[in-house]
Amino acid sequence: MNTFLSRANTIFAFTLSVVAALTFGCFLSTAFEDHRAPVSIKTAKAMVKRVSDFSVSREKNDLGFITFDLKADMNPLFNWNVKQLFIYLTAQYETDNNKVNQVVLWDKIIQRGEKAVIDLNSMNTKYYFFDDGNGLRSNRNVTLSLSWNVIPNAGTLPKVDGDGTYTFEFPTEYSSSRS
């Protein structure tokens, strides 16, 4: 009456249900932990240049250069369910053309077991700080913030903003050199 295949199917379905329940229990054991950490951000130097756009029109747009200091201890964020952290520094500002502008300037992946203390001094941005117009020159409200995604073994993928931002202003004149 019960063939080998039907018994194997029953065992497989039961095993899958148990594994799913255990995975959900693992997720619940760390689901309500706070994944925030204090962050210290400062800019050492900020300048803006007027450069040609990469498009066909060859319009002149603003390109910002900053060097920043960043300090954060990510060790308390790691527990048995955290596989890695994807950390990224963003700049947010407002222009006449766009109400909200966000640019990722730097990122890093920290895996479990690696050094999780970030202490950067006079670091250049990893990616271009490019505006689609003239919104960087004389902009007095550029806010740097550090955020991260917690990549767990089991569970959701939360996006967390660090405790601490830094607001700076770009100069009123264009720079002719990067140094």
Short mmCIF file of N, CA and C in Angstrom, two decimals:
data_model
loop_
_atom_site.label_atom_id
_atom_site.label_comp_id
_atom_site.label_asym_id
_atom_site.label_seq_id
_atom_site.Cartn_x
_atom_site.Cartn_y
_atom_site.Cartn_z
N MET A 1 0.82 -1.19 0.00
CA MET A 1 0.00 0.00 0.00
C MET A 1 0.87 1.26 0.00
N ASN A 2 1.78 1.38 0.95
CA ASN A 2 2.70 2.52 0.97
C ASN A 2 3.97 2.10 0.26
N THR A 3 4.20 2.68 -0.87
CA THR A 3 5.38 2.32 -1.65
C THR A 3 6.61 3.02 -1.07
N PHE A 4 7.74 2.65 -1.57
CA PHE A 4 9.00 3.26 -1.15
C PHE A 4 9.00 4.76 -1.45
N LEU A 5 8.51 5.16 -2.61
CA LEU A 5 8.50 6.57 -2.98
C LEU A 5 7.57 7.40 -2.09
N SER A 6 6.44 6.85 -1.72
CA SER A 6 5.54 7.62 -0.86
C SER A 6 6.13 7.76 0.55
N ARG A 7 6.81 6.73 1.04
CA ARG A 7 7.47 6.86 2.34
C ARG A 7 8.64 7.84 2.28
N ALA A 8 9.42 7.81 1.21
CA ALA A 8 10.52 8.76 1.04
C ALA A 8 9.99 10.19 0.96
N ASN A 9 8.86 10.36 0.27
CA ASN A 9 8.25 11.69 0.17
C ASN A 9 7.80 12.18 1.54
N THR A 10 7.25 11.32 2.37
CA THR A 10 6.81 11.69 3.71
C THR A 10 8.00 12.11 4.58
N ILE A 11 9.07 11.33 4.52
CA ILE A 11 10.27 11.65 5.31
C ILE A 11 10.87 12.97 4.84
N PHE A 12 10.94 13.17 3.52
CA PHE A 12 11.49 14.41 2.97
C PHE A 12 10.64 15.62 3.39
N ALA A 13 9.33 15.52 3.32
CA ALA A 13 8.45 16.63 3.69
C ALA A 13 8.57 16.94 5.18
N PHE A 14 8.65 15.92 6.01
CA PHE A 14 8.81 16.12 7.45
C PHE A 14 10.15 16.79 7.76
N THR A 15 11.22 16.31 7.12
CA THR A 15 12.55 16.88 7.33
C THR A 15 12.58 18.35 6.89
N LEU A 16 11.97 18.64 5.77
CA LEU A 16 11.92 20.02 5.27
C LEU A 16 11.14 20.92 6.24
N SER A 17 10.07 20.42 6.81
CA SER A 17 9.29 21.20 7.78
C SER A 17 10.09 21.47 9.04
N VAL A 18 10.84 20.50 9.51
CA VAL A 18 11.65 20.68 10.71
C VAL A 18 12.76 21.69 10.45
N VAL A 19 13.43 21.60 9.30
CA VAL A 19 14.49 22.54 8.96
C VAL A 19 13.93 23.96 8.84
N ALA A 20 12.76 24.11 8.23
CA ALA A 20 12.14 25.43 8.11
C ALA A 20 11.80 25.99 9.49
N ALA A 21 11.30 25.17 10.39
CA ALA A 21 10.98 25.63 11.74
C ALA A 21 12.24 26.02 12.50
N LEU A 22 13.31 25.26 12.36
CA LEU A 22 14.56 25.60 13.02
C LEU A 22 15.15 26.91 12.46
N THR A 23 15.07 27.09 11.16
CA THR A 23 15.56 28.32 10.54
C THR A 23 14.77 29.52 11.04
N PHE A 24 13.46 29.38 11.14
CA PHE A 24 12.64 30.47 11.65
C PHE A 24 12.98 30.76 13.11
N GLY A 25 13.24 29.73 13.90
CA GLY A 25 13.66 29.93 15.29
C GLY A 25 14.99 30.65 15.38
N CYS A 26 15.91 30.32 14.49
CA CYS A 26 17.21 31.01 14.43
C CYS A 26 17.01 32.48 14.11
N PHE A 27 16.13 32.76 13.16
CA PHE A 27 15.84 34.15 12.81
C PHE A 27 15.24 34.90 14.00
N LEU A 28 14.30 34.29 14.70
CA LEU A 28 13.66 34.96 15.83
C LEU A 28 14.63 35.25 16.97
N SER A 29 15.68 34.43 17.12
CA SER A 29 16.61 34.63 18.23
C SER A 29 17.40 35.93 18.11
N THR A 30 17.52 36.50 16.89
CA THR A 30 18.26 37.75 16.72
C THR A 30 17.45 38.83 16.00
N ALA A 31 16.17 38.59 15.78
CA ALA A 31 15.36 39.51 14.98
C ALA A 31 15.15 40.87 15.64
N PHE A 32 15.16 40.94 16.94
CA PHE A 32 14.84 42.18 17.62
C PHE A 32 16.06 42.88 18.21
N GLU A 33 17.24 42.49 17.76
CA GLU A 33 18.46 43.16 18.23
C GLU A 33 18.63 44.50 17.53
N ASP A 34 19.24 45.44 18.23
CA ASP A 34 19.51 46.76 17.66
C ASP A 34 20.82 46.69 16.88
N HIS A 35 20.78 47.03 15.61
CA HIS A 35 21.94 46.95 14.74
C HIS A 35 22.58 48.31 14.49
N ARG A 36 22.37 49.27 15.41
CA ARG A 36 22.96 50.59 15.24
C ARG A 36 24.27 50.68 16.01
N ALA A 37 25.13 51.60 15.55
CA ALA A 37 26.41 51.84 16.20
C ALA A 37 26.77 53.31 16.04
N PRO A 38 27.52 53.87 16.98
CA PRO A 38 27.93 55.27 16.84
C PRO A 38 28.98 55.43 15.74
N VAL A 39 28.88 56.54 15.03
CA VAL A 39 29.76 56.82 13.90
C VAL A 39 30.27 58.25 14.02
N SER A 40 31.54 58.46 13.71
CA SER A 40 32.13 59.79 13.69
C SER A 40 32.65 60.07 12.28
N ILE A 41 32.12 61.12 11.64
CA ILE A 41 32.49 61.48 10.27
C ILE A 41 32.90 62.96 10.26
N LYS A 42 33.98 63.25 9.55
CA LYS A 42 34.42 64.63 9.36
C LYS A 42 35.05 64.74 7.98
N THR A 43 35.01 65.93 7.39
CA THR A 43 35.70 66.16 6.13
C THR A 43 36.97 66.95 6.40
N ALA A 44 38.04 66.55 5.75
CA ALA A 44 39.30 67.26 5.89
C ALA A 44 39.44 68.32 4.81
N LYS A 45 38.97 68.01 3.60
CA LYS A 45 39.10 68.94 2.49
C LYS A 45 37.91 68.74 1.56
N ALA A 46 37.39 69.83 1.03
CA ALA A 46 36.29 69.77 0.06
C ALA A 46 36.56 70.77 -1.05
N MET A 47 36.46 70.32 -2.29
CA MET A 47 36.60 71.22 -3.43
C MET A 47 35.68 70.74 -4.54
N VAL A 48 35.38 71.64 -5.46
CA VAL A 48 34.48 71.33 -6.56
C VAL A 48 35.10 71.83 -7.86
N LYS A 49 34.97 71.01 -8.90
CA LYS A 49 35.47 71.36 -10.23
C LYS A 49 34.31 71.34 -11.22
N ARG A 50 34.47 72.05 -12.30
CA ARG A 50 33.49 72.06 -13.38
C ARG A 50 34.08 71.23 -14.51
N VAL A 51 33.44 70.09 -14.82
CA VAL A 51 33.96 69.17 -15.83
C VAL A 51 32.88 68.83 -16.85
N SER A 52 33.31 68.30 -17.98
CA SER A 52 32.38 67.90 -19.02
C SER A 52 31.65 66.63 -18.61
N ASP A 53 30.40 66.55 -18.99
CA ASP A 53 29.56 65.38 -18.73
C ASP A 53 30.00 64.25 -19.67
N PHE A 54 29.65 63.03 -19.32
CA PHE A 54 30.00 61.88 -20.14
C PHE A 54 28.99 61.63 -21.26
N SER A 55 27.93 62.41 -21.31
CA SER A 55 26.90 62.21 -22.32
C SER A 55 27.30 62.87 -23.64
N VAL A 56 26.44 62.73 -24.63
CA VAL A 56 26.69 63.29 -25.96
C VAL A 56 26.66 64.81 -25.93
N SER A 57 25.83 65.39 -25.07
CA SER A 57 25.67 66.85 -25.06
C SER A 57 26.91 67.59 -24.56
N ARG A 58 27.75 66.91 -23.79
CA ARG A 58 28.98 67.49 -23.25
C ARG A 58 28.74 68.75 -22.41
N GLU A 59 27.67 68.73 -21.63
CA GLU A 59 27.40 69.84 -20.73
C GLU A 59 28.44 69.86 -19.62
N LYS A 60 28.64 71.00 -19.02
CA LYS A 60 29.56 71.13 -17.88
C LYS A 60 28.76 70.93 -16.60
N ASN A 61 29.25 70.01 -15.76
CA ASN A 61 28.61 69.70 -14.50
C ASN A 61 29.62 69.78 -13.37
N ASP A 62 29.12 69.78 -12.13
CA ASP A 62 29.98 69.86 -10.96
C ASP A 62 30.47 68.47 -10.56
N LEU A 63 31.75 68.41 -10.20
CA LEU A 63 32.37 67.20 -9.68
C LEU A 63 33.03 67.55 -8.37
N GLY A 64 32.58 66.94 -7.28
CA GLY A 64 33.10 67.25 -5.97
C GLY A 64 34.20 66.29 -5.56
N PHE A 65 35.19 66.82 -4.88
CA PHE A 65 36.27 66.03 -4.30
C PHE A 65 36.30 66.31 -2.81
N ILE A 66 36.25 65.26 -2.02
CA ILE A 66 36.38 65.43 -0.57
C ILE A 66 37.34 64.39 -0.03
N THR A 67 37.97 64.72 1.06
CA THR A 67 38.69 63.73 1.85
C THR A 67 37.99 63.72 3.21
N PHE A 68 37.82 62.53 3.75
CA PHE A 68 37.02 62.40 4.97
C PHE A 68 37.74 61.54 6.00
N ASP A 69 37.36 61.75 7.24
CA ASP A 69 37.79 60.93 8.37
C ASP A 69 36.57 60.17 8.85
N LEU A 70 36.74 58.88 9.10
CA LEU A 70 35.62 58.03 9.50
C LEU A 70 36.06 57.11 10.61
N LYS A 71 35.29 57.08 11.68
CA LYS A 71 35.57 56.19 12.81
C LYS A 71 34.27 55.50 13.22
N ALA A 72 34.34 54.18 13.32
CA ALA A 72 33.18 53.41 13.76
C ALA A 72 33.65 52.04 14.24
N ASP A 73 33.03 51.56 15.30
CA ASP A 73 33.32 50.21 15.80
C ASP A 73 32.12 49.33 15.48
N MET A 74 32.31 48.39 14.56
CA MET A 74 31.24 47.51 14.11
C MET A 74 31.22 46.16 14.85
N ASN A 75 32.14 45.96 15.78
CA ASN A 75 32.20 44.68 16.50
C ASN A 75 30.91 44.32 17.23
N PRO A 76 30.21 45.28 17.90
CA PRO A 76 28.98 44.90 18.60
C PRO A 76 27.85 44.43 17.67
N LEU A 77 27.96 44.71 16.38
CA LEU A 77 26.90 44.30 15.45
C LEU A 77 26.97 42.82 15.10
N PHE A 78 28.12 42.21 15.30
CA PHE A 78 28.28 40.81 14.93
C PHE A 78 27.77 39.90 16.03
N ASN A 79 26.95 38.95 15.65
CA ASN A 79 26.54 37.86 16.52
C ASN A 79 26.58 36.58 15.68
N TRP A 80 26.09 35.50 16.21
CA TRP A 80 26.20 34.24 15.49
C TRP A 80 25.41 34.24 14.18
N ASN A 81 24.43 35.11 14.04
CA ASN A 81 23.58 35.11 12.85
C ASN A 81 24.02 36.14 11.80
N VAL A 82 25.06 36.92 12.05
CA VAL A 82 25.52 37.92 11.09
C VAL A 82 26.69 37.34 10.30
N LYS A 83 26.49 37.24 9.01
CA LYS A 83 27.53 36.72 8.12
C LYS A 83 28.50 37.81 7.71
N GLN A 84 27.97 38.97 7.31
CA GLN A 84 28.81 40.08 6.91
C GLN A 84 28.02 41.38 6.96
N LEU A 85 28.75 42.50 6.89
CA LEU A 85 28.16 43.82 6.84
C LEU A 85 28.59 44.49 5.53
N PHE A 86 27.63 45.11 4.85
CA PHE A 86 27.93 45.93 3.68
C PHE A 86 27.77 47.37 4.12
N ILE A 87 28.89 48.10 4.24
CA ILE A 87 28.91 49.45 4.79
C ILE A 87 29.11 50.44 3.66
N TYR A 88 28.37 51.56 3.67
CA TYR A 88 28.53 52.56 2.63
C TYR A 88 28.30 53.96 3.17
N LEU A 89 29.12 54.89 2.67
CA LEU A 89 29.06 56.30 3.03
C LEU A 89 28.31 57.04 1.93
N THR A 90 27.26 57.77 2.31
CA THR A 90 26.47 58.51 1.32
C THR A 90 26.51 60.00 1.63
N ALA A 91 26.37 60.78 0.57
CA ALA A 91 26.22 62.23 0.70
C ALA A 91 24.83 62.58 0.21
N GLN A 92 24.13 63.35 0.99
CA GLN A 92 22.78 63.78 0.62
C GLN A 92 22.74 65.30 0.62
N TYR A 93 22.15 65.86 -0.44
CA TYR A 93 22.08 67.32 -0.56
C TYR A 93 20.88 67.69 -1.42
N GLU A 94 20.56 68.97 -1.39
CA GLU A 94 19.41 69.49 -2.14
C GLU A 94 19.90 70.53 -3.14
N THR A 95 19.32 70.51 -4.35
CA THR A 95 19.64 71.50 -5.37
C THR A 95 18.34 72.11 -5.88
N ASP A 96 18.46 73.11 -6.76
CA ASP A 96 17.27 73.72 -7.35
C ASP A 96 16.55 72.73 -8.27
N ASN A 97 17.31 71.88 -8.95
CA ASN A 97 16.71 70.91 -9.88
C ASN A 97 16.09 69.71 -9.17
N ASN A 98 16.71 69.25 -8.10
CA ASN A 98 16.26 68.03 -7.41
C ASN A 98 16.16 68.28 -5.91
N LYS A 99 15.05 67.87 -5.36
CA LYS A 99 14.84 68.04 -3.92
C LYS A 99 15.77 67.13 -3.11
N VAL A 100 15.94 65.88 -3.55
CA VAL A 100 16.79 64.93 -2.83
C VAL A 100 17.82 64.37 -3.81
N ASN A 101 19.09 64.52 -3.46
CA ASN A 101 20.20 63.93 -4.20
C ASN A 101 20.97 63.06 -3.23
N GLN A 102 21.24 61.82 -3.61
CA GLN A 102 22.04 60.93 -2.78
C GLN A 102 23.11 60.30 -3.64
N VAL A 103 24.34 60.32 -3.14
CA VAL A 103 25.47 59.77 -3.86
C VAL A 103 26.24 58.87 -2.92
N VAL A 104 26.53 57.64 -3.35
CA VAL A 104 27.39 56.74 -2.57
C VAL A 104 28.83 57.11 -2.89
N LEU A 105 29.62 57.41 -1.86
CA LEU A 105 30.99 57.86 -2.04
C LEU A 105 32.02 56.79 -1.73
N TRP A 106 31.69 55.87 -0.83
CA TRP A 106 32.66 54.87 -0.38
C TRP A 106 31.88 53.67 0.15
N ASP A 107 32.42 52.48 -0.01
CA ASP A 107 31.80 51.29 0.56
C ASP A 107 32.85 50.25 0.95
N LYS A 108 32.41 49.30 1.76
CA LYS A 108 33.30 48.23 2.23
C LYS A 108 32.45 47.07 2.71
N ILE A 109 32.97 45.87 2.52
CA ILE A 109 32.33 44.66 3.05
C ILE A 109 33.20 44.14 4.19
N ILE A 110 32.59 43.94 5.34
CA ILE A 110 33.30 43.36 6.49
C ILE A 110 32.67 42.00 6.77
N GLN A 111 33.46 40.95 6.66
CA GLN A 111 32.96 39.61 6.94
C GLN A 111 33.24 39.24 8.38
N ARG A 112 32.48 38.26 8.87
CA ARG A 112 32.66 37.81 10.25
C ARG A 112 34.09 37.32 10.43
N GLY A 113 34.71 37.72 11.52
CA GLY A 113 36.08 37.31 11.79
C GLY A 113 37.12 38.33 11.33
N GLU A 114 36.74 39.27 10.48
CA GLU A 114 37.66 40.31 10.05
C GLU A 114 37.68 41.45 11.07
N LYS A 115 38.65 42.33 10.92
CA LYS A 115 38.73 43.52 11.76
C LYS A 115 37.51 44.39 11.48
N ALA A 116 36.73 44.66 12.52
CA ALA A 116 35.48 45.39 12.33
C ALA A 116 35.52 46.80 12.92
N VAL A 117 36.71 47.32 13.14
CA VAL A 117 36.87 48.69 13.60
C VAL A 117 37.35 49.52 12.42
N ILE A 118 36.58 50.54 12.06
CA ILE A 118 36.94 51.41 10.94
C ILE A 118 37.57 52.67 11.50
N ASP A 119 38.77 52.95 11.06
CA ASP A 119 39.49 54.15 11.49
C ASP A 119 40.24 54.69 10.27
N LEU A 120 39.56 55.55 9.51
CA LEU A 120 40.13 56.10 8.28
C LEU A 120 40.42 57.58 8.48
N ASN A 121 41.59 58.01 8.02
CA ASN A 121 41.98 59.41 8.11
C ASN A 121 42.37 59.92 6.73
N SER A 122 41.85 61.09 6.35
CA SER A 122 42.14 61.73 5.06
C SER A 122 41.95 60.75 3.90
N MET A 123 40.84 60.06 3.90
CA MET A 123 40.52 59.07 2.87
C MET A 123 39.83 59.76 1.70
N ASN A 124 40.25 59.44 0.48
CA ASN A 124 39.57 59.93 -0.71
C ASN A 124 38.34 59.08 -0.98
N THR A 125 37.39 59.65 -1.70
CA THR A 125 36.19 58.89 -2.04
C THR A 125 36.54 57.77 -3.03
N LYS A 126 35.79 56.70 -2.97
CA LYS A 126 36.00 55.57 -3.86
C LYS A 126 35.28 55.78 -5.19
N TYR A 127 34.17 56.50 -5.15
CA TYR A 127 33.35 56.75 -6.34
C TYR A 127 33.24 58.25 -6.57
N TYR A 128 32.95 58.63 -7.82
CA TYR A 128 32.84 60.04 -8.17
C TYR A 128 31.66 60.70 -7.47
N PHE A 129 31.87 61.93 -7.04
CA PHE A 129 30.83 62.76 -6.45
C PHE A 129 30.38 63.72 -7.55
N PHE A 130 29.52 63.24 -8.44
CA PHE A 130 29.15 63.93 -9.66
C PHE A 130 27.72 64.43 -9.54
N ASP A 131 27.50 65.71 -9.82
CA ASP A 131 26.16 66.28 -9.80
C ASP A 131 25.71 66.52 -11.24
N ASP A 132 24.44 66.35 -11.50
CA ASP A 132 23.92 66.53 -12.87
C ASP A 132 23.55 67.98 -13.15
N GLY A 133 24.39 68.89 -12.73
CA GLY A 133 24.16 70.32 -12.94
C GLY A 133 25.21 71.11 -12.22
N ASN A 134 24.79 72.22 -11.63
CA ASN A 134 25.70 73.09 -10.89
C ASN A 134 25.32 73.12 -9.41
N GLY A 135 24.93 71.99 -8.85
CA GLY A 135 24.39 71.98 -7.50
C GLY A 135 25.40 71.84 -6.38
N LEU A 136 26.67 71.59 -6.69
CA LEU A 136 27.64 71.40 -5.62
C LEU A 136 28.33 72.70 -5.20
N ARG A 137 28.66 73.55 -6.16
CA ARG A 137 29.36 74.80 -5.83
C ARG A 137 28.46 75.64 -4.93
N SER A 138 29.01 76.10 -3.83
CA SER A 138 28.32 76.94 -2.83
C SER A 138 27.20 76.21 -2.10
N ASN A 139 27.13 74.91 -2.21
CA ASN A 139 26.10 74.17 -1.48
C ASN A 139 26.52 74.08 -0.02
N ARG A 140 25.67 74.59 0.86
CA ARG A 140 26.01 74.67 2.27
C ARG A 140 25.40 73.55 3.11
N ASN A 141 24.72 72.63 2.49
CA ASN A 141 24.01 71.61 3.26
C ASN A 141 24.22 70.21 2.68
N VAL A 142 25.47 69.77 2.61
CA VAL A 142 25.79 68.41 2.17
C VAL A 142 26.00 67.58 3.42
N THR A 143 25.20 66.52 3.57
CA THR A 143 25.24 65.70 4.77
C THR A 143 25.82 64.34 4.45
N LEU A 144 26.88 63.97 5.16
CA LEU A 144 27.48 62.64 5.04
C LEU A 144 26.90 61.74 6.11
N SER A 145 26.55 60.52 5.73
CA SER A 145 26.06 59.55 6.70
C SER A 145 26.55 58.16 6.33
N LEU A 146 26.78 57.35 7.33
CA LEU A 146 27.23 55.98 7.14
C LEU A 146 26.05 55.05 7.40
N SER A 147 25.81 54.14 6.47
CA SER A 147 24.73 53.16 6.60
C SER A 147 25.29 51.78 6.32
N TRP A 148 24.54 50.75 6.68
CA TRP A 148 24.99 49.39 6.40
C TRP A 148 23.82 48.44 6.28
N ASN A 149 24.05 47.39 5.54
CA ASN A 149 23.13 46.26 5.45
C ASN A 149 23.74 45.12 6.26
N VAL A 150 22.94 44.53 7.11
CA VAL A 150 23.36 43.36 7.88
C VAL A 150 22.95 42.14 7.07
N ILE A 151 23.92 41.34 6.67
CA ILE A 151 23.63 40.14 5.88
C ILE A 151 23.65 38.95 6.84
N PRO A 152 22.47 38.40 7.16
CA PRO A 152 22.40 37.32 8.15
C PRO A 152 22.52 35.94 7.51
N ASN A 153 22.70 34.94 8.36
CA ASN A 153 22.62 33.55 7.91
C ASN A 153 21.17 33.18 7.63
N ALA A 154 20.28 33.66 8.46
CA ALA A 154 18.85 33.39 8.29
C ALA A 154 18.08 34.63 8.73
N GLY A 155 17.14 35.07 7.92
CA GLY A 155 16.30 36.19 8.31
C GLY A 155 16.29 37.32 7.30
N THR A 156 15.83 38.46 7.77
CA THR A 156 15.67 39.63 6.91
C THR A 156 16.99 40.35 6.71
N LEU A 157 17.02 41.24 5.74
CA LEU A 157 18.21 42.01 5.39
C LEU A 157 17.97 43.47 5.76
N PRO A 158 18.24 43.86 7.03
CA PRO A 158 17.91 45.23 7.43
C PRO A 158 18.92 46.25 6.91
N LYS A 159 18.41 47.44 6.58
CA LYS A 159 19.24 48.60 6.24
C LYS A 159 19.25 49.49 7.47
N VAL A 160 20.45 49.77 7.96
CA VAL A 160 20.58 50.50 9.22
C VAL A 160 21.38 51.78 8.97
N ASP A 161 20.92 52.90 9.54
CA ASP A 161 21.66 54.15 9.49
C ASP A 161 22.45 54.29 10.78
N GLY A 162 23.71 54.71 10.66
CA GLY A 162 24.55 54.90 11.82
C GLY A 162 24.11 56.08 12.66
N ASP A 163 24.49 56.07 13.92
CA ASP A 163 24.19 57.17 14.83
C ASP A 163 25.26 58.23 14.68
N GLY A 164 25.00 59.22 13.86
CA GLY A 164 25.94 60.31 13.66
C GLY A 164 26.06 60.66 12.19
N THR A 165 25.85 61.93 11.88
CA THR A 165 26.02 62.44 10.52
C THR A 165 26.93 63.65 10.60
N TYR A 166 27.34 64.12 9.44
CA TYR A 166 28.21 65.30 9.38
C TYR A 166 27.78 66.16 8.21
N THR A 167 27.58 67.45 8.45
CA THR A 167 27.17 68.38 7.41
C THR A 167 28.30 69.35 7.13
N PHE A 168 28.59 69.54 5.84
CA PHE A 168 29.66 70.46 5.44
C PHE A 168 29.19 71.26 4.24
N GLU A 169 30.03 72.20 3.81
CA GLU A 169 29.68 73.03 2.65
C GLU A 169 30.83 73.00 1.64
N PHE A 170 30.46 73.08 0.37
CA PHE A 170 31.45 73.19 -0.69
C PHE A 170 31.84 74.65 -0.86
N PRO A 171 33.03 74.91 -1.39
CA PRO A 171 33.46 76.29 -1.59
C PRO A 171 32.64 77.01 -2.66
N THR A 172 32.73 78.33 -2.64
CA THR A 172 31.96 79.13 -3.59
C THR A 172 32.65 79.24 -4.95
N GLU A 173 33.93 78.91 -5.04
CA GLU A 173 34.68 79.01 -6.29
C GLU A 173 35.08 77.62 -6.77
N TYR A 174 35.15 77.48 -8.09
CA TYR A 174 35.63 76.22 -8.68
C TYR A 174 37.14 76.12 -8.50
N SER A 175 37.60 74.91 -8.31
CA SER A 175 39.03 74.65 -8.17
C SER A 175 39.61 74.28 -9.53
N SER A 176 40.86 74.65 -9.76
CA SER A 176 41.48 74.33 -11.05
C SER A 176 42.33 73.09 -10.96
N SER A 177 42.70 72.65 -9.75
CA SER A 177 43.50 71.42 -9.60
C SER A 177 42.93 70.61 -8.46
N ARG A 178 43.33 69.35 -8.38
CA ARG A 178 42.81 68.46 -7.36
C ARG A 178 43.57 68.60 -6.05
N SER A 179 44.76 69.07 -6.06
CA SER A 179 45.55 69.13 -4.82
C SER A 179 45.25 70.33 -3.97
#
